[in-house]
PDB file of C-alpha atoms and ligand atoms in Angstrom:
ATOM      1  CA  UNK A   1      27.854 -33.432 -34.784  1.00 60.00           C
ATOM      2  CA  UNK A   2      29.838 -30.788 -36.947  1.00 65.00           C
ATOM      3  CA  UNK A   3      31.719 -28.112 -34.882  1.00 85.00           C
ATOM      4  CA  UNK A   4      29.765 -24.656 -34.640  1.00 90.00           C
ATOM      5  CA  UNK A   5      32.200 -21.518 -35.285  1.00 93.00           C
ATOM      6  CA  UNK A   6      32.459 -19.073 -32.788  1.00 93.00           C
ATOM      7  CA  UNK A   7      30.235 -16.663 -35.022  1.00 94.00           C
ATOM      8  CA  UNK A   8      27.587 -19.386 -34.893  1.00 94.00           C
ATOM      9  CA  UNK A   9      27.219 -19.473 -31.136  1.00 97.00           C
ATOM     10  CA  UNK A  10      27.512 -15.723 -30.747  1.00 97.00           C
ATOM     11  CA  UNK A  11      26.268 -13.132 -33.055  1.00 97.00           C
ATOM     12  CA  UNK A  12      27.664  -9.542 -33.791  1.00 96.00           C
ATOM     13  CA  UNK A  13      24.795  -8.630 -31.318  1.00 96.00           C
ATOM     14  CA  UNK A  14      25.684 -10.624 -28.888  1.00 96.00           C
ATOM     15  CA  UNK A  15      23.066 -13.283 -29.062  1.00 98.00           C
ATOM     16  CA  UNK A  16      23.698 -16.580 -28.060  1.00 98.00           C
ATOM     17  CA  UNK A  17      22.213 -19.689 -30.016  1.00 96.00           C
ATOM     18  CA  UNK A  18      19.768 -20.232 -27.226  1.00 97.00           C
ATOM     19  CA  UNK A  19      19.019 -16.264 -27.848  1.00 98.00           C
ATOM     20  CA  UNK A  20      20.265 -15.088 -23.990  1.00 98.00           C
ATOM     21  CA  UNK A  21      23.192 -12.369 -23.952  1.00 98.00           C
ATOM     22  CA  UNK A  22      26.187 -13.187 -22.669  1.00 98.00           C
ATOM     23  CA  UNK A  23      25.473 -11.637 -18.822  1.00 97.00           C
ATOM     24  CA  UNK A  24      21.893 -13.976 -18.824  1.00 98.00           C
ATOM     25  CA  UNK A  25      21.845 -17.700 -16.729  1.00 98.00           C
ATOM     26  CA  UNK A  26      19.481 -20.247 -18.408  1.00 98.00           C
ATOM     27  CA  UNK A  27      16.195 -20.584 -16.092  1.00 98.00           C
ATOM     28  CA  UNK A  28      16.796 -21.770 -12.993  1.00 98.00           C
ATOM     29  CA  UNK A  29      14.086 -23.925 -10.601  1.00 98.00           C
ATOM     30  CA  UNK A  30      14.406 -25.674  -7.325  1.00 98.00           C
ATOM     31  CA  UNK A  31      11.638 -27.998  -5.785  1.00 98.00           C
ATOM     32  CA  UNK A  32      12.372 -29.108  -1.982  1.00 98.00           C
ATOM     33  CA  UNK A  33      11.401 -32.599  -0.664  1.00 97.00           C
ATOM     34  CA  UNK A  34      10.106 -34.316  -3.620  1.00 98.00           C
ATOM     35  CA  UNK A  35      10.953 -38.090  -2.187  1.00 98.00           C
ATOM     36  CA  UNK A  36       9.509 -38.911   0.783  1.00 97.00           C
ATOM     37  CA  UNK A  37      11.839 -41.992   1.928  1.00 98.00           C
ATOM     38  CA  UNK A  38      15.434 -40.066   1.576  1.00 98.00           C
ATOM     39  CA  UNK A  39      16.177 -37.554   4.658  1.00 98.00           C
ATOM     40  CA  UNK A  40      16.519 -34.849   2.297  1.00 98.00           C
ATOM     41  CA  UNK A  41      16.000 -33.816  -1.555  1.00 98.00           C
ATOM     42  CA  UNK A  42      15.718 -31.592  -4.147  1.00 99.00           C
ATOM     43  CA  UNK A  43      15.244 -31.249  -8.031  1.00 98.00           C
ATOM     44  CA  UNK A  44      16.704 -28.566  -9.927  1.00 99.00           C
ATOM     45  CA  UNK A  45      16.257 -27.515 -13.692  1.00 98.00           C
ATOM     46  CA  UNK A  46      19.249 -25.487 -14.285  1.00 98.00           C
ATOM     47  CA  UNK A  47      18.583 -24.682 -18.574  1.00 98.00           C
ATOM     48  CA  UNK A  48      18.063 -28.072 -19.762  1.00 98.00           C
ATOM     49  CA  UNK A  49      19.496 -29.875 -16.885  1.00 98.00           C
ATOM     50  CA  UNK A  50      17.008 -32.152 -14.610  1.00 98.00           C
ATOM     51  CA  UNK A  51      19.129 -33.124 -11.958  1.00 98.00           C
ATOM     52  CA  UNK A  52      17.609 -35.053  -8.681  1.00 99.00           C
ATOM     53  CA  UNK A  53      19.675 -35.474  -5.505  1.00 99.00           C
ATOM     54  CA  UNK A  54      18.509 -37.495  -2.444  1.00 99.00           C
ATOM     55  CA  UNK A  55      20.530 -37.595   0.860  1.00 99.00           C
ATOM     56  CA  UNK A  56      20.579 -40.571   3.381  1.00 98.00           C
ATOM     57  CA  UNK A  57      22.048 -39.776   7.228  1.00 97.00           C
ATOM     58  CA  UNK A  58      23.734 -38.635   8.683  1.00 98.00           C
ATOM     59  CA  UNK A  59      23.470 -42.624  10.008  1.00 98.00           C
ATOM     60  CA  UNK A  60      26.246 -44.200  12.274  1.00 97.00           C
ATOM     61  CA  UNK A  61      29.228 -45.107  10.255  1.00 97.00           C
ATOM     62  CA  UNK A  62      30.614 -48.598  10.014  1.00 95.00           C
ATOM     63  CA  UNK A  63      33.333 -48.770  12.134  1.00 92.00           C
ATOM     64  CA  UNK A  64      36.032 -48.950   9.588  1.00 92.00           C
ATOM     65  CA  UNK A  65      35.180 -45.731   7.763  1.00 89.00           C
ATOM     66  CA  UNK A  66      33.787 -43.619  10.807  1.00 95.00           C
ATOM     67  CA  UNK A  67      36.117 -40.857  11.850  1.00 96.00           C
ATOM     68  CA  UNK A  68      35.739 -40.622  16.214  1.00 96.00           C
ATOM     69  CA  UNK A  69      35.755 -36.318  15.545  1.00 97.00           C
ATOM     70  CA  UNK A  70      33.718 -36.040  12.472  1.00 97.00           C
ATOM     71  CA  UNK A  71      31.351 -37.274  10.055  1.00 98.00           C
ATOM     72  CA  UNK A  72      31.987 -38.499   6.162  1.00 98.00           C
ATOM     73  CA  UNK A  73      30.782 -37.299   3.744  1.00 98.00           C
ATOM     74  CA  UNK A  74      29.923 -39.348   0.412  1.00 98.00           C
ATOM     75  CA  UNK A  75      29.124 -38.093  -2.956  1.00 98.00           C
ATOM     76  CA  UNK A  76      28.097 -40.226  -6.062  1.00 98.00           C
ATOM     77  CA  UNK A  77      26.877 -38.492  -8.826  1.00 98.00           C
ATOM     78  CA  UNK A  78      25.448 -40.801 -11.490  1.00 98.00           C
ATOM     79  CA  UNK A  79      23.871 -40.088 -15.472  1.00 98.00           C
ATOM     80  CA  UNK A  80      21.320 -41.884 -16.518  1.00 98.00           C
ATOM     81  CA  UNK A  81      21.434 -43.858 -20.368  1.00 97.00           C
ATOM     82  CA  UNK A  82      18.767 -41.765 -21.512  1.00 97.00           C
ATOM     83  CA  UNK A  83      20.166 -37.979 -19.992  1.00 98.00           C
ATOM     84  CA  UNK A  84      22.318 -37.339 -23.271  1.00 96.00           C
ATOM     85  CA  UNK A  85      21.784 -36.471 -26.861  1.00 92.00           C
ATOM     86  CA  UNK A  86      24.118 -39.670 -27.339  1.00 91.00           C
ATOM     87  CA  UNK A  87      23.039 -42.413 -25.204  1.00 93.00           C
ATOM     88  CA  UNK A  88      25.866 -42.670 -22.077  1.00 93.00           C
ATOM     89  CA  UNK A  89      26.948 -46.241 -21.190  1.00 95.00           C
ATOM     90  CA  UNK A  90      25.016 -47.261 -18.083  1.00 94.00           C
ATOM     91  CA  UNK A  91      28.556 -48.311 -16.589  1.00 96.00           C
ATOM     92  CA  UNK A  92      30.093 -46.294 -14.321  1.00 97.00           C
ATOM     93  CA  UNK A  93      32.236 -44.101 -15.799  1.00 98.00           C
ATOM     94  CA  UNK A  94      35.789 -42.597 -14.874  1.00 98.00           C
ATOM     95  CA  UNK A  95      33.909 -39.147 -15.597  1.00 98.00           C
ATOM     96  CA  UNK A  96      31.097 -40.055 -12.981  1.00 98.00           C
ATOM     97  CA  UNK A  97      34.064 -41.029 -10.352  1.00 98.00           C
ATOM     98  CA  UNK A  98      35.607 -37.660 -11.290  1.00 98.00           C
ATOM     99  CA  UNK A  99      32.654 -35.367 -11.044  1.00 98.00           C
ATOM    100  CA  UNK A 100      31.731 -36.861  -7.287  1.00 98.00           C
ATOM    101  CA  UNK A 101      35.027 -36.012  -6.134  1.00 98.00           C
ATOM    102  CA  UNK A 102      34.827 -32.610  -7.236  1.00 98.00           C
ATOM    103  CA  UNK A 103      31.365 -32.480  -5.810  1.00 98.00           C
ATOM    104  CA  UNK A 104      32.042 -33.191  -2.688  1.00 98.00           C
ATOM    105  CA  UNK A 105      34.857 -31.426  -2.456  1.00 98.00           C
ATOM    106  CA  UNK A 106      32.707 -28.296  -3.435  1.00 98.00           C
ATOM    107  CA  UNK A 107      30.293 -29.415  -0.970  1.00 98.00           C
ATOM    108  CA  UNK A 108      32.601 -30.260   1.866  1.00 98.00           C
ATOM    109  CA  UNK A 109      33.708 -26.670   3.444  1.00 98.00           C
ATOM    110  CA  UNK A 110      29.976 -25.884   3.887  1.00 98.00           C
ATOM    111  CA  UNK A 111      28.978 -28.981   6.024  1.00 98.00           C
ATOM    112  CA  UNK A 112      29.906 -29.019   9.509  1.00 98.00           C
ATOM    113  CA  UNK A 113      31.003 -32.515   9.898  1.00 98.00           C
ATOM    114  CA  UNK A 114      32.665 -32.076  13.332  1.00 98.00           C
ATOM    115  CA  UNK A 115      28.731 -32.013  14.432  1.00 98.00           C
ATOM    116  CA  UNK A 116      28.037 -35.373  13.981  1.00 97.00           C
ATOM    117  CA  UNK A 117      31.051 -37.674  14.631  1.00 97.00           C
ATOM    118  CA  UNK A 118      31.078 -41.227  13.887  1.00 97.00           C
ATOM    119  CA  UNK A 119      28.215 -40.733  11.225  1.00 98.00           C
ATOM    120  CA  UNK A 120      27.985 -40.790   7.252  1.00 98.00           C
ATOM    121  CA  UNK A 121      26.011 -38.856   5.157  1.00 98.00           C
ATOM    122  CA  UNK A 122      25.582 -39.779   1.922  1.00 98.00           C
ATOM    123  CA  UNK A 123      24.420 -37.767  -1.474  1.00 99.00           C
ATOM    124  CA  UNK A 124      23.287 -39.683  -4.585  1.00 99.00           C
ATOM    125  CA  UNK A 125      22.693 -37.033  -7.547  1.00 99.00           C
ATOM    126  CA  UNK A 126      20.979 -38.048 -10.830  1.00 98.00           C
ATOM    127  CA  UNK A 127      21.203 -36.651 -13.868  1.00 98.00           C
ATOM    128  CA  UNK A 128      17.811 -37.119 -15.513  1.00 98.00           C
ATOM    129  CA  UNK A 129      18.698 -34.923 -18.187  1.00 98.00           C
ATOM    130  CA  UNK A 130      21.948 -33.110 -19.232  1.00 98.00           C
ATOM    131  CA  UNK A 131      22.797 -29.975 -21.143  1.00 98.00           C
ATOM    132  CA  UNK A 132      26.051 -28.924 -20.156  1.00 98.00           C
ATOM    133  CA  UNK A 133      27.033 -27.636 -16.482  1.00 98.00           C
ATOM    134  CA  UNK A 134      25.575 -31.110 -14.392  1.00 98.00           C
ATOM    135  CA  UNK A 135      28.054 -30.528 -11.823  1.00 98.00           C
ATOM    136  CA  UNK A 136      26.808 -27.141 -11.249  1.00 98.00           C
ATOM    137  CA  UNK A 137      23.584 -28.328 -11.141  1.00 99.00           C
ATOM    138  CA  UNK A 138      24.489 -30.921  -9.257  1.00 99.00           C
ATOM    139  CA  UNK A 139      26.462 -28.568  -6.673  1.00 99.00           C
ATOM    140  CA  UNK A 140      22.889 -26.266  -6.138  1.00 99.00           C
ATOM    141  CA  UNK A 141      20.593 -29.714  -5.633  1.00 99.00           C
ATOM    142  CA  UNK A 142      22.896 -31.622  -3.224  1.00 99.00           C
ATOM    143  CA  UNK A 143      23.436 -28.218  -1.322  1.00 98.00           C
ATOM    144  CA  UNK A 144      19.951 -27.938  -0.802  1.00 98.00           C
ATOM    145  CA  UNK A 145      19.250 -31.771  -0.262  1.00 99.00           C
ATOM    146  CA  UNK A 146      21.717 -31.856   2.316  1.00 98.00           C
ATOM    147  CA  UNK A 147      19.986 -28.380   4.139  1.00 98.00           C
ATOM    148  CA  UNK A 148      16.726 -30.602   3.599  1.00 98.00           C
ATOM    149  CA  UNK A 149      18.311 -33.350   5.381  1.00 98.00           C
ATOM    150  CA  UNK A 150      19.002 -30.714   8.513  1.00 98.00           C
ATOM    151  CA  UNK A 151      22.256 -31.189   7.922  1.00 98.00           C
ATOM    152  CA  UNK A 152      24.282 -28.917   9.992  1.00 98.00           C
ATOM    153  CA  UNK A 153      25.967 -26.376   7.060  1.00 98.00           C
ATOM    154  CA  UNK A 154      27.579 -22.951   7.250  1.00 98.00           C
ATOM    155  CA  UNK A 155      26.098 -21.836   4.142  1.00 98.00           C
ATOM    156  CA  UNK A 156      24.539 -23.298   1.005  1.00 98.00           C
ATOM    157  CA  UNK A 157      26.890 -23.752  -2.185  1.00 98.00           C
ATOM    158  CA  UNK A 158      25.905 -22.439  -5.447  1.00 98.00           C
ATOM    159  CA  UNK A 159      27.263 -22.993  -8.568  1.00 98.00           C
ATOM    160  CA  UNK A 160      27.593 -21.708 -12.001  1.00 98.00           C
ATOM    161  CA  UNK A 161      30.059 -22.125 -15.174  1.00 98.00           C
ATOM    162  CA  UNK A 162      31.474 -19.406 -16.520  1.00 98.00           C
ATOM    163  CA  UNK A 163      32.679 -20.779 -20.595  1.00 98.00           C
ATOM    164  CA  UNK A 164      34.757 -18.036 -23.370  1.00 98.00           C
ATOM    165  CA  UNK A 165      32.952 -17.590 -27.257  1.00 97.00           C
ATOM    166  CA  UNK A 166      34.426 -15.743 -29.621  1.00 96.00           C
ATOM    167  CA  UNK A 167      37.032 -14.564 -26.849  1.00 97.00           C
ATOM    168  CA  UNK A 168      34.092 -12.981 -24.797  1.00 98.00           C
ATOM    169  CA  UNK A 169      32.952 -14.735 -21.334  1.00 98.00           C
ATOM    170  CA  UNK A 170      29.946 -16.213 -21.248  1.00 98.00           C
ATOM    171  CA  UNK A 171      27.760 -17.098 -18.432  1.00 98.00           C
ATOM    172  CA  UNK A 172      25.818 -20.776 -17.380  1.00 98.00           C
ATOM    173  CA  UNK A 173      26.581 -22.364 -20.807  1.00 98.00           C
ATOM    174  CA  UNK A 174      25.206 -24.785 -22.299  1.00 98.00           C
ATOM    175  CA  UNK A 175      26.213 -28.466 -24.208  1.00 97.00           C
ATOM    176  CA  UNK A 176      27.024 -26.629 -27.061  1.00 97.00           C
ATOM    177  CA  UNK A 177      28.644 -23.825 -25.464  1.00 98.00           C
ATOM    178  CA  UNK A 178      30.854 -26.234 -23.978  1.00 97.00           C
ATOM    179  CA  UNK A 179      31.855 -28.736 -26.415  1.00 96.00           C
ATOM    180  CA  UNK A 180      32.484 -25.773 -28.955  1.00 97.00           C
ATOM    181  CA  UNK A 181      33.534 -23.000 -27.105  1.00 96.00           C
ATOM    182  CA  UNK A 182      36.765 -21.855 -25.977  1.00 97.00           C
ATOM    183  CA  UNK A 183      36.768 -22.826 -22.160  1.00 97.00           C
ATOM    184  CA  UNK A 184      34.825 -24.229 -19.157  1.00 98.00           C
ATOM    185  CA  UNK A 185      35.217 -22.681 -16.019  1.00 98.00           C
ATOM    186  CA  UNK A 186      32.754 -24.045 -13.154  1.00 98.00           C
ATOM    187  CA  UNK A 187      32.820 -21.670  -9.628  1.00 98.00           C
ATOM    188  CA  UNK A 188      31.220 -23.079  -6.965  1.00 98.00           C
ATOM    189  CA  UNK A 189      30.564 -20.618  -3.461  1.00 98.00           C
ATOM    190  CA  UNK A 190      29.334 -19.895  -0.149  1.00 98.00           C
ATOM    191  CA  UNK A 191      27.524 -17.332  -1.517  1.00 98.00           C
ATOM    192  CA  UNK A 192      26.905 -15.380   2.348  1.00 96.00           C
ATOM    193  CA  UNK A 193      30.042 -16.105   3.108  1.00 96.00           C
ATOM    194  CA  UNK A 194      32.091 -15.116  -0.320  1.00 95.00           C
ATOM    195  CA  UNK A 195      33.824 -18.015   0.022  1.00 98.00           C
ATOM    196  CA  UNK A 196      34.585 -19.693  -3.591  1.00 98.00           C
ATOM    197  CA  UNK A 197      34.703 -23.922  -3.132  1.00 98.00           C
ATOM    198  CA  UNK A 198      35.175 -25.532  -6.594  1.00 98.00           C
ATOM    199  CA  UNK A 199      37.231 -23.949  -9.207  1.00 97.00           C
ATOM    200  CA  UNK A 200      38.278 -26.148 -12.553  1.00 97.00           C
ATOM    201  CA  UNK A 201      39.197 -25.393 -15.454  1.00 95.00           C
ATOM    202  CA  UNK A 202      39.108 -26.447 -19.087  1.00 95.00           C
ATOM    203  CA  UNK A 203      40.922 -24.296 -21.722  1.00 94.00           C
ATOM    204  CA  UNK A 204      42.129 -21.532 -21.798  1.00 91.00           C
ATOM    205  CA  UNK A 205      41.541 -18.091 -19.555  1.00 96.00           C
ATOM    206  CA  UNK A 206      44.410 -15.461 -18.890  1.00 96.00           C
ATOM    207  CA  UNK A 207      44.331 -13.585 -14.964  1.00 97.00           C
ATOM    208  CA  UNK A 208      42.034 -10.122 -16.365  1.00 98.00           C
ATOM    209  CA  UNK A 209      39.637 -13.275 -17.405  1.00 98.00           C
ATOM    210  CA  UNK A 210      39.529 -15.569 -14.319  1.00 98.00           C
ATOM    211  CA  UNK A 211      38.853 -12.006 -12.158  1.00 98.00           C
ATOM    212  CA  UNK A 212      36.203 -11.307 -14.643  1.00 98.00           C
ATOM    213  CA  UNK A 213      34.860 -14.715 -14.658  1.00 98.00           C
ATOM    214  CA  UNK A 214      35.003 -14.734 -10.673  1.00 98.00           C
ATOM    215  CA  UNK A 215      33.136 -11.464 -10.339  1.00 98.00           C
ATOM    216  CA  UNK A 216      30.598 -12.261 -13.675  1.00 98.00           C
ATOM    217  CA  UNK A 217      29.726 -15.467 -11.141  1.00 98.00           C
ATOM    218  CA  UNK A 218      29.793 -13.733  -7.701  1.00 98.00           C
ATOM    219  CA  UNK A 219      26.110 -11.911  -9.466  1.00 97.00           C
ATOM    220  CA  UNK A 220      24.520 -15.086 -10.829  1.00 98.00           C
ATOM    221  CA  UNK A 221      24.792 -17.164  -8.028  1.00 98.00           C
ATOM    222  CA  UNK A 222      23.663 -14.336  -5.658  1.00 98.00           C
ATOM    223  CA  UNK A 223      20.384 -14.817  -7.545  1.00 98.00           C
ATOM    224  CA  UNK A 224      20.367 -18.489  -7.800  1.00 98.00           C
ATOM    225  CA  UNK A 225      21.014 -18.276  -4.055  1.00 98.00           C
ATOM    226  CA  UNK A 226      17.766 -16.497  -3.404  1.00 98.00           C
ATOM    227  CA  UNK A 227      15.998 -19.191  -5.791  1.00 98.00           C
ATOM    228  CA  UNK A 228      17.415 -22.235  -3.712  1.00 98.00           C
ATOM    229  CA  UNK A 229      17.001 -20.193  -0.073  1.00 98.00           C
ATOM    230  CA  UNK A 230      12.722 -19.031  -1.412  1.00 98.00           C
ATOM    231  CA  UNK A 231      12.685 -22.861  -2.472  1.00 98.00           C
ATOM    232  CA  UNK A 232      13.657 -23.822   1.220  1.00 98.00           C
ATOM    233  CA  UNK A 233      11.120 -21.193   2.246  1.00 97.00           C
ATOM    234  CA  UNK A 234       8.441 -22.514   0.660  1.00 96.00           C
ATOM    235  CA  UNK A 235       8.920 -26.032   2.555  1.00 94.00           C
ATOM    236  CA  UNK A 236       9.821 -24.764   5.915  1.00 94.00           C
ATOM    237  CA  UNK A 237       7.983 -21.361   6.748  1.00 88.00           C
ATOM    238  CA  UNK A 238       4.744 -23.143   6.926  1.00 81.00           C
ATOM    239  CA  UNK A 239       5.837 -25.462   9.468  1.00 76.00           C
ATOM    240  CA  UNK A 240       7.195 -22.855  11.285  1.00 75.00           C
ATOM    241  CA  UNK A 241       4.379 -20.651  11.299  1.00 73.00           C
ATOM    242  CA  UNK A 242       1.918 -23.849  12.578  1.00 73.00           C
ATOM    243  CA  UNK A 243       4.423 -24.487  15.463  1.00 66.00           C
ATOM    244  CA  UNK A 244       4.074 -21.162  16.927  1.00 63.00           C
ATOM    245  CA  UNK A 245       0.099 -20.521  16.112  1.00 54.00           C
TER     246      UNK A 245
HETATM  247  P1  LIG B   1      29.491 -30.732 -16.972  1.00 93.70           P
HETATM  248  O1  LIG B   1      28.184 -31.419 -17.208  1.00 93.70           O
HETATM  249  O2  LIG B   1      29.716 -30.391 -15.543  1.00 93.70           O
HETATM  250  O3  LIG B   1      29.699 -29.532 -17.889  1.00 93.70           O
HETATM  251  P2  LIG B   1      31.365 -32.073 -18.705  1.00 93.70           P
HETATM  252  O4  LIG B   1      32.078 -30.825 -19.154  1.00 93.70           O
HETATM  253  O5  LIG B   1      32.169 -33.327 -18.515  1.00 93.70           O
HETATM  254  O6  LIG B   1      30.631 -31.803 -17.306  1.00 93.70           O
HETATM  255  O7  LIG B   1      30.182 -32.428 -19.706  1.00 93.70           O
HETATM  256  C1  LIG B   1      29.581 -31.463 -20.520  1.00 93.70           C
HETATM  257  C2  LIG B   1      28.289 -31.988 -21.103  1.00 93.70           C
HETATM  258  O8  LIG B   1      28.576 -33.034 -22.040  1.00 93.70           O
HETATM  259  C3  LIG B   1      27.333 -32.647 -20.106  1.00 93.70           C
HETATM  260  O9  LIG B   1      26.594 -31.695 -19.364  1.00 93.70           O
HETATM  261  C4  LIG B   1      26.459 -33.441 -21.032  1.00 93.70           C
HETATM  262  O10 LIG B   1      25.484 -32.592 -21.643  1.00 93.70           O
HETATM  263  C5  LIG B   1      27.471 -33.933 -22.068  1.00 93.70           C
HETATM  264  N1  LIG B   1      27.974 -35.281 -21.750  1.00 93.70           N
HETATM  265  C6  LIG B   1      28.751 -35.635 -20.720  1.00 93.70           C
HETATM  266  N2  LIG B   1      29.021 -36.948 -20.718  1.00 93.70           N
HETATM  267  C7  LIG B   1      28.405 -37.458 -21.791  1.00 93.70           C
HETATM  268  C8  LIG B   1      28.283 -38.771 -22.362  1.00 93.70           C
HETATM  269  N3  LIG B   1      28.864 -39.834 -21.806  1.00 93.70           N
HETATM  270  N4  LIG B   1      27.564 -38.894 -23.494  1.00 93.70           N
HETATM  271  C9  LIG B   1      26.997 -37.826 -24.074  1.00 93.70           C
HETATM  272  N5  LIG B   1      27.048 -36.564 -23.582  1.00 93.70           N
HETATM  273  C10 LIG B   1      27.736 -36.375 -22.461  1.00 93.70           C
END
């Protein structure tokens, strides 16, 4: 595909090739439970994104990889062939190894493992469809899989990725954003308790642009938040409601 120029993926009045402004997050949509054999699940549509995550645990460890004081946690995060524009080699990729990692390790401060020693709890994430941003996508189903699960967590995580066009900061963007734009910064947090847990970055961004960046995401997930917690909501109020009538 030829390169876009920076005038191409944001106009003079700063419209974006999908049409949002730079302040506007691509449509966001969580369903709760949709597999009925995993402990806990959840599909999101972040954009263009499908991404499925199913939890299984937590389940006693095997007794080489169970910590006596607290469980572990396990993240894969897998694309399927058909997710891309360019079909991805089923094999496991170095990329898929790398984006678990920095899942989990988004995920990890909001779990209270010391809850539920000697156990594992594992999170498989699929990426049915991918559009830039699956590991922020992947960060707001797994969070809420893992909730699903009644996992014992501090908080949910919520993600977003903040990217730079035409030296202006951009928010959720997209494939195209990405591969042509002038950075990628994903921001993970505990949104109730302002705590950030995944910060990368690719490119370029000086300090007055990370703070910017930091704050532009502290909004957006605040109401991605509410669209994962009403998703929850939806599953669990009516079951709490019948216990008590
Ligand atoms: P993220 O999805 O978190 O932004 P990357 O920056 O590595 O992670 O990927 C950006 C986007 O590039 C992906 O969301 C996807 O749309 C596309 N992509 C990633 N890997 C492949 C691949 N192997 N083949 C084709 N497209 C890919």
């Amino acid at each position: 595909m030829s390169k876009l120029s920076q005038e191409e993926l944001l106009t003079d009045d700063g419209i974006r090739n999908d049409g949002r402004r730079v302040d506007e997050a691509r449509p966001f949509e969580v369903e709760v439970g949709v597999l009925t054999q995993a402990n806990g699940s959840a599909l999101v549509r972040q954009g263009k994104n499908v991404i499925l995550a199913g939890v299984m645990g937590p389940y006693e460890a095997e007794r080489h990889s169970q910590y006596l004081d607290r469980a572990v946690l396990k993240v894969r995060y897998h694309m399927q062939p058909y997710s891309t524009n360019d079909r991805k080699s089923p094999t496991y990729s170095r990329r898929e190894m790398e984006l678990s990692r920095a899942i989990r390790e988004a995920l990890e401060p909001a779990v209270i493992l010391t809850d539920l020693p000697r156990t594992e709890i594992d999170v498989f994430i699929e990426v049915l469809q991918a559009d830039g941003g699956t590991r922020c996508a992947s960060v707001n189903a797994a969070s809420v899989a893992l909730a699903d699960a009644g996992i014992p967590m501090k908080d949910l995580v919520t993600a977003v990725a903040i990217g730079k066009i035409r030296d202006t900061l951009v928010i959720d963007i997209n494939d195209l954003e990405d591969e042509n734009g002038q950075a990628d910064f994903p921001i993970a947090m505990m949104p109730n308790k302002d705590k950030i847990t995944l910060l990368q970055m690719n490119g370029l961004l000086d300090e007055a642009e990370i703070k910017k960046s930091i704050d532009m995401a502290r909004g957006v997930i605040g109401s991605l938040y509410t669209i994962q917690v009403n998703a929850l909501k939806k599953k669990y109020t009516p079951l709490a409601v019948s216990k008590e009538g």
